[in-house]
Amino acid sequence: MSAAEGPVPPLVSFGRSLRGRGLSVGTGRILTFCRAVAALGLTDRDSLYWAGRTSMIARHEDLDAYDVAFEEWYRSLGSGDSELTIELPSEIDAGEDAAELEAQTEQAVASWEPLGEGDEQPEPGDETTIRIVASAVEVLKQKSFGELTPEERARVARMIRELTLRVPHERTRRTRPAAKGVTLDLRRTLRRSLRTQGEPFERIRRARRVRARPLLLLLDVSGSMSPYSRALLQFGFAAMAAGRRVEVFCFGTRLTRVTRLLRTRDPDRALHAIAGLVADWEGGTRIGESIKALLEGWSQRAALRGAVVVLCSDGLERGDPEVLRAQMARLRRLAHRVVWANPLKGSPRYEPLARGMAAALPSIDVFLSGHNLASLEELAHSLEGRAGR
């Protein structure tokens, strides 16, 4: 979208596309859509989708046509035009800015079709509609995975896969040439001095290399985690984009590595393959034994030492809690940071009183919930920072 064109005409053109498909979309609804985008600062794909759906669609039978129209309209913006910006104050129903927005919208609409008798007139003070749009945009982020409808589950899965995970960096023992390095590269300095008759006028320095720490995910797919397992695997799919040093394991009563299956462009096929590979899917839970298997097979590998370990489980251990306590302490000594995401923590009344959770808690650096999209966003942000319990 060009800066000269402004943000309003493309938004209005979306209403034109809907009307062209036979949907009843009047000027009032288009103006509400523009106001919602401006007031709430909506710029990403899903926020724009829900803002338009809430403000311009009134009948359930129009949803299919709306989805098709939105996909075509959003693609027409181009890859570099996904950021829409409308500068308005928080009180959008008063002042010259609101009037200007209304005038721009009316002008854009009038340029392609005059106002008809069936068009709704805008209601400048309709703050309730704005709040409804905001609720529609945020509702999926706050809704528990176990309460999602199939349509909502599909949208949330796509939003999870688009999460950006960043892990902290570490300085390695290996060095690289650097203009401001603290270590003198004696060999290269002497070699360079041959150009100046043995005088070391130019001193070559080196600095330690910096690389992203390994990221290791342990995902509980036992029966008690069934409402959250697929969403957590989508999170694992998103984690694969964090770098090459990412490992993902599933566990119930035993440990299964699923890293290779997640390195694909088709997440649905990957999840289907994982469901067939993991023999104890929706079975029992033996967290301590699974962590022990991980440490016995991977403790000497670079994927675990100094890694950020994310363990997603409700902590309902069926095995010996003392085994879990010992293995978590072992894991903590090897890892850079241990993060535990427990969906049960999403309840304000939750307390980590279960035997397994109580045994693991002393070895956890960051303790978060993992019951909805908002909590997974917080989890993604906590990997690089130092969020606490």
Tab-separated table of C-alpha atoms in Angstrom:
chain	number	residue	atom	x	y	z
A	1	MET	CA	0.000	0.000	0.000
A	2	SER	CA	1.535	3.314	-0.976
A	3	ALA	CA	1.810	6.075	1.556
A	4	ALA	CA	0.089	8.498	-0.805
A	5	GLU	CA	-2.921	6.281	-1.142
A	6	GLY	CA	-3.449	6.069	2.613
A	7	PRO	CA	-4.976	3.291	4.632
A	8	VAL	CA	-8.677	4.050	4.183
A	9	PRO	CA	-9.247	3.195	0.479
A	10	PRO	CA	-7.860	-0.363	0.814
A	11	LEU	CA	-10.077	-0.934	3.852
A	12	VAL	CA	-13.092	0.375	1.985
A	13	SER	CA	-12.217	-1.754	-1.034
A	14	PHE	CA	-12.677	-4.783	1.201
A	15	GLY	CA	-16.269	-3.665	1.812
A	16	ARG	CA	-16.700	-3.258	-1.935
A	17	SER	CA	-15.523	-6.822	-2.475
A	18	LEU	CA	-18.039	-8.088	0.074
A	19	ARG	CA	-20.866	-6.147	-1.542
A	20	GLY	CA	-19.837	-7.496	-4.933
A	21	ARG	CA	-20.434	-10.993	-3.579
A	22	GLY	CA	-23.969	-10.137	-2.615
A	23	LEU	CA	-23.393	-9.395	1.076
A	24	SER	CA	-25.316	-6.586	2.732
A	25	VAL	CA	-22.483	-4.255	3.676
A	26	GLY	CA	-23.406	-0.601	3.998
A	27	THR	CA	-21.416	2.528	4.644
A	28	GLY	CA	-22.064	2.378	8.380
A	29	ARG	CA	-20.508	-1.062	8.697
A	30	ILE	CA	-17.525	-0.085	6.578
A	31	LEU	CA	-16.960	2.980	8.740
A	32	THR	CA	-17.164	0.844	11.879
A	33	PHE	CA	-14.541	-1.456	10.376
A	34	CYS	CA	-12.218	1.487	9.622
A	35	ARG	CA	-12.718	2.917	13.101
A	36	ALA	CA	-11.963	-0.440	14.711
A	37	VAL	CA	-8.728	-0.825	12.749
A	38	ALA	CA	-7.718	2.731	13.669
A	39	ALA	CA	-8.682	2.702	17.332
A	40	LEU	CA	-7.310	-0.727	18.178
A	41	GLY	CA	-4.166	-0.520	16.078
A	42	LEU	CA	-4.981	-3.723	14.207
A	43	THR	CA	-2.243	-4.610	11.707
A	44	ASP	CA	-1.811	-8.377	11.604
A	45	ARG	CA	-3.786	-10.748	9.449
A	46	ASP	CA	-5.931	-12.400	12.118
A	47	SER	CA	-6.828	-9.140	13.829
A	48	LEU	CA	-7.980	-7.638	10.537
A	49	TYR	CA	-9.962	-10.786	9.806
A	50	TRP	CA	-11.889	-10.669	13.074
A	51	ALA	CA	-12.373	-6.903	12.949
A	52	GLY	CA	-13.993	-7.176	9.516
A	53	ARG	CA	-15.998	-10.249	10.391
A	54	THR	CA	-17.414	-8.691	13.562
A	55	SER	CA	-18.198	-5.277	12.105
A	56	MET	CA	-19.438	-6.171	8.610
A	57	ILE	CA	-20.984	-9.659	8.824
A	58	ALA	CA	-24.391	-10.172	10.449
A	59	ARG	CA	-25.501	-13.568	9.089
A	60	HIS	CA	-23.902	-16.945	9.619
A	61	GLU	CA	-24.543	-17.984	6.030
A	62	ASP	CA	-22.290	-15.146	4.820
A	63	LEU	CA	-19.184	-16.465	6.568
A	64	ASP	CA	-17.955	-18.635	3.679
A	65	ALA	CA	-18.203	-15.751	1.217
A	66	TYR	CA	-16.468	-13.494	3.734
A	67	ASP	CA	-13.558	-15.915	4.146
A	68	VAL	CA	-13.002	-16.108	0.390
A	69	ALA	CA	-13.248	-12.330	-0.018
A	70	PHE	CA	-10.839	-11.711	2.854
A	71	GLU	CA	-8.210	-14.076	1.446
A	72	GLU	CA	-8.349	-12.374	-1.959
A	73	TRP	CA	-8.283	-8.880	-0.439
A	74	TYR	CA	-5.392	-9.596	1.916
A	75	ARG	CA	-3.306	-11.136	-0.866
A	76	SER	CA	-3.959	-8.049	-2.987
A	77	LEU	CA	-2.182	-5.907	-0.386
A	78	GLY	CA	1.103	-7.596	-1.212
A	79	SER	CA	3.722	-9.098	1.134
A	80	GLY	CA	5.108	-5.689	2.001
A	81	ASP	CA	1.741	-4.096	2.650
A	82	SER	CA	0.573	-6.090	5.639
A	83	GLU	CA	1.135	-3.223	8.073
A	84	LEU	CA	-1.795	-0.832	8.114
A	85	THR	CA	-1.526	2.366	10.153
A	86	ILE	CA	-4.192	4.976	10.927
A	87	GLU	CA	-3.127	7.646	13.395
A	88	LEU	CA	-6.104	8.522	15.597
A	89	PRO	CA	-6.569	9.478	19.257
A	90	SER	CA	-8.132	7.021	21.672
A	91	GLU	CA	-11.417	8.953	21.611
A	92	ILE	CA	-12.327	8.361	18.004
A	93	ASP	CA	-15.901	9.592	18.251
A	94	ALA	CA	-14.924	13.221	18.783
A	95	GLY	CA	-12.597	15.736	17.213
A	96	GLU	CA	-11.436	16.497	13.721
A	97	ASP	CA	-9.614	13.163	13.279
A	98	ALA	CA	-12.805	11.151	13.593
A	99	ALA	CA	-14.586	13.516	11.225
A	100	GLU	CA	-11.715	13.231	8.782
A	101	LEU	CA	-11.840	9.438	8.928
A	102	GLU	CA	-15.590	9.504	8.297
A	103	ALA	CA	-15.119	11.893	5.384
A	104	GLN	CA	-12.404	9.723	3.860
A	105	THR	CA	-14.571	6.650	4.206
A	106	GLU	CA	-17.617	8.349	2.701
A	107	GLN	CA	-15.500	9.668	-0.166
A	108	ALA	CA	-13.988	6.279	-0.885
A	109	VAL	CA	-17.381	4.575	-0.811
A	110	ALA	CA	-18.951	7.220	-3.016
A	111	SER	CA	-16.227	6.715	-5.598
A	112	TRP	CA	-17.537	3.249	-6.430
A	113	GLU	CA	-21.196	3.182	-5.453
A	114	PRO	CA	-23.579	5.812	-4.069
A	115	LEU	CA	-25.230	5.424	-0.665
A	116	GLY	CA	-28.359	3.323	-0.991
A	117	GLU	CA	-31.536	3.206	1.010
A	118	GLY	CA	-30.485	0.025	2.766
A	119	ASP	CA	-27.128	1.356	3.925
A	120	GLU	CA	-26.727	1.905	7.618
A	121	GLN	CA	-25.852	5.406	8.763
A	122	PRO	CA	-22.739	5.621	10.914
A	123	GLU	CA	-23.117	6.068	14.631
A	124	PRO	CA	-20.194	8.251	15.784
A	125	GLY	CA	-20.630	7.401	19.474
A	126	ASP	CA	-20.926	3.659	19.086
A	127	GLU	CA	-18.101	2.656	21.427
A	128	THR	CA	-19.854	-0.639	22.147
A	129	THR	CA	-19.163	-1.847	18.614
A	130	ILE	CA	-15.481	-1.025	18.988
A	131	ARG	CA	-15.342	-3.012	22.205
A	132	ILE	CA	-17.055	-5.955	20.495
A	133	VAL	CA	-14.442	-5.899	17.740
A	134	ALA	CA	-11.663	-5.811	20.308
A	135	SER	CA	-13.237	-8.751	22.106
A	136	ALA	CA	-13.499	-10.721	18.876
A	137	VAL	CA	-9.836	-10.094	18.101
A	138	GLU	CA	-8.655	-11.180	21.560
A	139	VAL	CA	-11.167	-13.918	22.369
A	140	LEU	CA	-9.162	-16.712	20.759
A	141	LYS	CA	-6.046	-15.708	22.644
A	142	GLN	CA	-7.818	-15.950	25.992
A	143	LYS	CA	-9.954	-19.015	25.313
A	144	SER	CA	-8.703	-22.329	26.678
A	145	PHE	CA	-7.662	-24.890	24.072
A	146	GLY	CA	-10.128	-27.367	25.536
A	147	GLU	CA	-13.070	-25.026	24.838
A	148	LEU	CA	-12.348	-24.216	21.194
A	149	THR	CA	-14.711	-25.149	18.384
A	150	PRO	CA	-13.211	-26.954	15.346
A	151	GLU	CA	-13.160	-23.682	13.372
A	152	GLU	CA	-11.513	-21.803	16.240
A	153	ARG	CA	-9.033	-24.625	16.739
A	154	ALA	CA	-7.915	-24.360	13.125
A	155	ARG	CA	-7.416	-20.603	13.390
A	156	VAL	CA	-5.573	-20.866	16.698
A	157	ALA	CA	-3.300	-23.548	15.221
A	158	ARG	CA	-2.313	-21.189	12.425
A	159	MET	CA	-1.701	-18.364	14.905
A	160	ILE	CA	0.488	-20.631	17.056
A	161	ARG	CA	2.577	-21.651	14.039
A	162	GLU	CA	3.207	-17.961	13.325
A	163	LEU	CA	4.701	-17.317	16.778
A	164	THR	CA	8.307	-16.151	16.816
A	165	LEU	CA	10.595	-17.860	19.326
A	166	ARG	CA	13.959	-16.355	20.217
A	167	VAL	CA	16.427	-18.094	22.478
A	168	PRO	CA	19.320	-16.440	24.338
A	169	HIS	CA	22.812	-16.483	22.887
A	170	GLU	CA	25.999	-17.933	24.278
A	171	ARG	CA	29.675	-17.205	23.684
A	172	THR	CA	31.583	-20.246	22.504
A	173	ARG	CA	35.231	-21.091	23.070
A	174	ARG	CA	35.959	-20.691	19.402
A	175	THR	CA	36.993	-17.256	18.215
A	176	ARG	CA	36.675	-15.209	15.048
A	177	PRO	CA	38.558	-12.192	13.648
A	178	ALA	CA	37.164	-8.984	15.144
A	179	ALA	CA	38.267	-5.368	14.895
A	180	LYS	CA	37.606	-4.792	18.601
A	181	GLY	CA	38.432	-8.234	19.928
A	182	VAL	CA	40.136	-8.623	23.286
A	183	THR	CA	42.494	-11.422	22.224
A	184	LEU	CA	45.533	-10.844	20.049
A	185	ASP	CA	45.821	-13.190	17.061
A	186	LEU	CA	49.575	-13.675	17.258
A	187	ARG	CA	49.855	-15.954	14.229
A	188	ARG	CA	48.037	-13.603	11.838
A	189	THR	CA	49.770	-10.581	13.308
A	190	LEU	CA	53.200	-12.070	12.597
A	191	ARG	CA	52.150	-13.150	9.126
A	192	ARG	CA	50.873	-9.638	8.375
A	193	SER	CA	54.113	-8.126	9.687
A	194	LEU	CA	56.032	-9.759	6.795
A	195	ARG	CA	54.508	-7.081	4.568
A	196	THR	CA	56.222	-4.376	6.668
A	197	GLN	CA	59.678	-5.930	7.056
A	198	GLY	CA	58.781	-7.716	10.302
A	199	GLU	CA	57.325	-4.690	12.073
A	200	PRO	CA	53.863	-5.554	13.559
A	201	PHE	CA	52.201	-2.259	12.691
A	202	GLU	CA	48.814	-3.951	12.226
A	203	ARG	CA	47.631	-6.095	15.105
A	204	ILE	CA	44.943	-8.657	14.371
A	205	ARG	CA	42.485	-9.376	17.150
A	206	ARG	CA	39.931	-12.070	17.782
A	207	ALA	CA	36.699	-12.354	19.764
A	208	ARG	CA	34.660	-15.319	20.941
A	209	ARG	CA	31.914	-16.479	18.607
A	210	VAL	CA	28.285	-15.930	19.592
A	211	ARG	CA	25.533	-18.379	18.700
A	212	ALA	CA	21.985	-19.172	19.761
A	213	ARG	CA	21.620	-21.645	22.585
A	214	PRO	CA	19.988	-25.011	21.872
A	215	LEU	CA	16.247	-25.251	22.420
A	216	LEU	CA	14.735	-28.511	23.652
A	217	LEU	CA	10.987	-29.101	23.994
A	218	LEU	CA	9.444	-31.921	26.044
A	219	LEU	CA	5.723	-32.204	25.274
A	220	ASP	CA	3.352	-34.261	27.408
A	221	VAL	CA	0.858	-36.153	25.203
A	222	SER	CA	-0.739	-38.253	27.953
A	223	GLY	CA	-4.482	-38.614	28.462
A	224	SER	CA	-4.759	-35.768	30.972
A	225	MET	CA	-3.127	-33.431	28.433
A	226	SER	CA	-5.349	-34.397	25.497
A	227	PRO	CA	-7.137	-30.974	25.278
A	228	TYR	CA	-3.747	-29.281	24.882
A	229	SER	CA	-1.501	-31.817	23.109
A	230	ARG	CA	-2.159	-30.760	19.522
A	231	ALA	CA	-1.774	-27.069	20.337
A	232	LEU	CA	1.550	-27.794	22.028
A	233	LEU	CA	2.716	-29.729	18.977
A	234	GLN	CA	1.831	-26.689	16.882
A	235	PHE	CA	4.050	-24.732	19.257
A	236	GLY	CA	6.769	-27.291	18.604
A	237	PHE	CA	6.293	-26.717	14.878
A	238	ALA	CA	6.773	-22.974	15.425
A	239	ALA	CA	9.887	-23.660	17.507
A	240	MET	CA	11.592	-25.330	14.551
A	241	ALA	CA	11.979	-21.886	12.989
A	242	ALA	CA	14.068	-20.705	15.970
A	243	GLY	CA	17.188	-22.249	14.451
A	244	ARG	CA	18.941	-25.470	13.578
A	245	ARG	CA	19.673	-26.440	17.185
A	246	VAL	CA	16.111	-27.369	18.133
A	247	GLU	CA	14.957	-30.747	19.412
A	248	VAL	CA	11.368	-31.795	20.182
A	249	PHE	CA	10.337	-34.870	22.178
A	250	CYS	CA	6.927	-36.247	23.128
A	251	PHE	CA	6.336	-38.366	26.183
A	252	GLY	CA	3.609	-40.184	28.037
A	253	THR	CA	4.959	-43.352	29.560
A	254	ARG	CA	8.059	-43.265	27.337
A	255	LEU	CA	10.109	-40.779	25.353
A	256	THR	CA	9.761	-40.317	21.571
A	257	ARG	CA	11.841	-37.949	19.409
A	258	VAL	CA	9.720	-36.140	16.809
A	259	THR	CA	12.182	-33.495	15.579
A	260	ARG	CA	12.507	-34.874	12.048
A	261	LEU	CA	8.756	-35.151	11.599
A	262	LEU	CA	8.323	-31.475	12.483
A	263	ARG	CA	10.897	-30.351	9.921
A	264	THR	CA	8.319	-30.170	7.169
A	265	ARG	CA	6.210	-27.524	5.512
A	266	ASP	CA	2.972	-29.409	6.091
A	267	PRO	CA	2.075	-29.259	9.804
A	268	ASP	CA	-1.083	-31.351	9.425
A	269	ARG	CA	0.848	-34.214	7.850
A	270	ALA	CA	3.506	-33.910	10.547
A	271	LEU	CA	0.937	-34.110	13.355
A	272	HIS	CA	-0.712	-37.109	11.723
A	273	ALA	CA	2.656	-38.875	11.473
A	274	ILE	CA	3.491	-38.047	15.093
A	275	ALA	CA	0.158	-39.447	16.297
A	276	GLY	CA	1.021	-42.711	14.546
A	277	LEU	CA	4.601	-42.776	15.837
A	278	VAL	CA	3.896	-42.071	19.507
A	279	ALA	CA	2.608	-45.363	20.859
A	280	ASP	CA	1.510	-43.955	24.230
A	281	TRP	CA	-0.529	-41.044	22.856
A	282	GLU	CA	-3.246	-40.148	25.425
A	283	GLY	CA	-2.008	-42.878	27.750
A	284	GLY	CA	-0.411	-42.664	31.192
A	285	THR	CA	2.192	-40.216	32.465
A	286	ARG	CA	5.678	-41.048	33.697
A	287	ILE	CA	7.520	-37.742	33.591
A	288	GLY	CA	10.462	-38.836	35.726
A	289	GLU	CA	11.182	-41.938	33.663
A	290	SER	CA	10.907	-39.955	30.428
A	291	ILE	CA	13.370	-37.311	31.625
A	292	LYS	CA	15.705	-40.076	32.775
A	293	ALA	CA	15.596	-41.616	29.289
A	294	LEU	CA	16.380	-38.197	27.816
A	295	LEU	CA	19.371	-37.674	30.095
A	296	GLU	CA	20.752	-41.155	29.505
A	297	GLY	CA	20.575	-40.773	25.738
A	298	TRP	CA	21.278	-37.055	25.258
A	299	SER	CA	23.215	-35.750	28.269
A	300	GLN	CA	26.521	-35.889	26.360
A	301	ARG	CA	25.133	-34.172	23.268
A	302	ALA	CA	25.349	-30.491	22.449
A	303	ALA	CA	21.558	-30.356	22.030
A	304	LEU	CA	21.100	-30.582	25.803
A	305	ARG	CA	24.130	-28.993	27.413
A	306	GLY	CA	23.512	-25.289	27.966
A	307	ALA	CA	20.094	-25.532	26.328
A	308	VAL	CA	16.839	-23.774	27.108
A	309	VAL	CA	14.559	-26.667	28.088
A	310	VAL	CA	10.787	-26.190	27.820
A	311	LEU	CA	8.668	-28.861	29.487
A	312	CYS	CA	4.923	-28.703	28.781
A	313	SER	CA	2.944	-30.896	31.181
A	314	ASP	CA	0.253	-30.757	33.862
A	315	GLY	CA	2.615	-32.449	36.313
A	316	LEU	CA	0.232	-35.314	37.115
A	317	GLU	CA	2.985	-37.891	37.606
A	318	ARG	CA	1.964	-41.556	37.822
A	319	GLY	CA	5.437	-42.764	38.734
A	320	ASP	CA	7.642	-42.181	41.751
A	321	PRO	CA	7.875	-38.429	42.482
A	322	GLU	CA	11.353	-38.893	43.954
A	323	VAL	CA	12.561	-40.120	40.567
A	324	LEU	CA	11.144	-36.966	39.004
A	325	ARG	CA	12.783	-34.805	41.678
A	326	ALA	CA	16.210	-36.375	41.071
A	327	GLN	CA	15.980	-36.237	37.269
A	328	MET	CA	14.780	-32.631	37.262
A	329	ALA	CA	17.739	-31.661	39.450
A	330	ARG	CA	20.022	-33.442	36.996
A	331	LEU	CA	18.412	-31.702	34.055
A	332	ARG	CA	18.751	-28.310	35.752
A	333	ARG	CA	22.493	-28.800	36.182
A	334	LEU	CA	22.917	-29.461	32.456
A	335	ALA	CA	20.536	-26.853	31.043
A	336	HIS	CA	20.906	-23.097	30.855
A	337	ARG	CA	17.272	-22.568	31.855
A	338	VAL	CA	14.307	-24.838	32.579
A	339	VAL	CA	10.853	-23.534	31.680
A	340	TRP	CA	7.724	-25.448	32.684
A	341	ALA	CA	4.355	-24.670	31.067
A	342	ASN	CA	1.439	-26.162	32.985
A	343	PRO	CA	-2.073	-25.702	31.509
A	344	LEU	CA	-3.604	-26.125	34.963
A	345	LYS	CA	-1.838	-22.939	36.089
A	346	GLY	CA	-4.291	-20.998	33.931
A	347	SER	CA	-6.825	-21.335	36.744
A	348	PRO	CA	-6.498	-18.569	39.377
A	349	ARG	CA	-7.165	-21.171	42.078
A	350	TYR	CA	-4.375	-23.493	40.963
A	351	GLU	CA	-1.621	-24.419	43.413
A	352	PRO	CA	1.227	-26.823	42.553
A	353	LEU	CA	0.219	-29.383	45.176
A	354	ALA	CA	0.312	-32.507	42.987
A	355	ARG	CA	3.180	-34.816	43.955
A	356	GLY	CA	4.901	-34.586	40.593
A	357	MET	CA	4.616	-30.826	40.290
A	358	ALA	CA	5.760	-30.249	43.856
A	359	ALA	CA	8.789	-32.483	43.270
A	360	ALA	CA	9.788	-30.685	40.058
A	361	LEU	CA	9.194	-27.102	41.179
A	362	PRO	CA	12.570	-26.514	42.949
A	363	SER	CA	14.414	-27.194	39.665
A	364	ILE	CA	12.270	-24.861	37.533
A	365	ASP	CA	13.436	-21.375	36.558
A	366	VAL	CA	10.261	-20.168	34.858
A	367	PHE	CA	6.791	-21.505	35.687
A	368	LEU	CA	4.007	-20.485	33.286
A	369	SER	CA	0.582	-21.621	32.160
A	370	GLY	CA	0.018	-23.118	28.730
A	371	HIS	CA	-3.743	-23.389	28.394
A	372	ASN	CA	-4.395	-20.803	25.668
A	373	LEU	CA	-2.747	-18.811	22.905
A	374	ALA	CA	-1.971	-15.847	25.168
A	375	SER	CA	-0.024	-18.089	27.534
A	376	LEU	CA	1.952	-19.593	24.636
A	377	GLU	CA	2.819	-16.075	23.478
A	378	GLU	CA	4.080	-15.362	26.989
A	379	LEU	CA	6.032	-18.609	26.873
A	380	ALA	CA	7.649	-17.628	23.569
A	381	HIS	CA	8.685	-14.244	24.995
A	382	SER	CA	10.056	-15.797	28.193
A	383	LEU	CA	12.597	-17.958	26.378
A	384	GLU	CA	14.915	-15.048	25.698
A	385	GLY	CA	14.133	-13.003	28.807
A	386	ARG	CA	14.374	-13.778	32.460
A	387	ALA	CA	10.737	-14.082	33.448
A	388	GLY	CA	10.278	-15.708	36.834
A	389	ARG	CA	7.638	-17.634	38.639
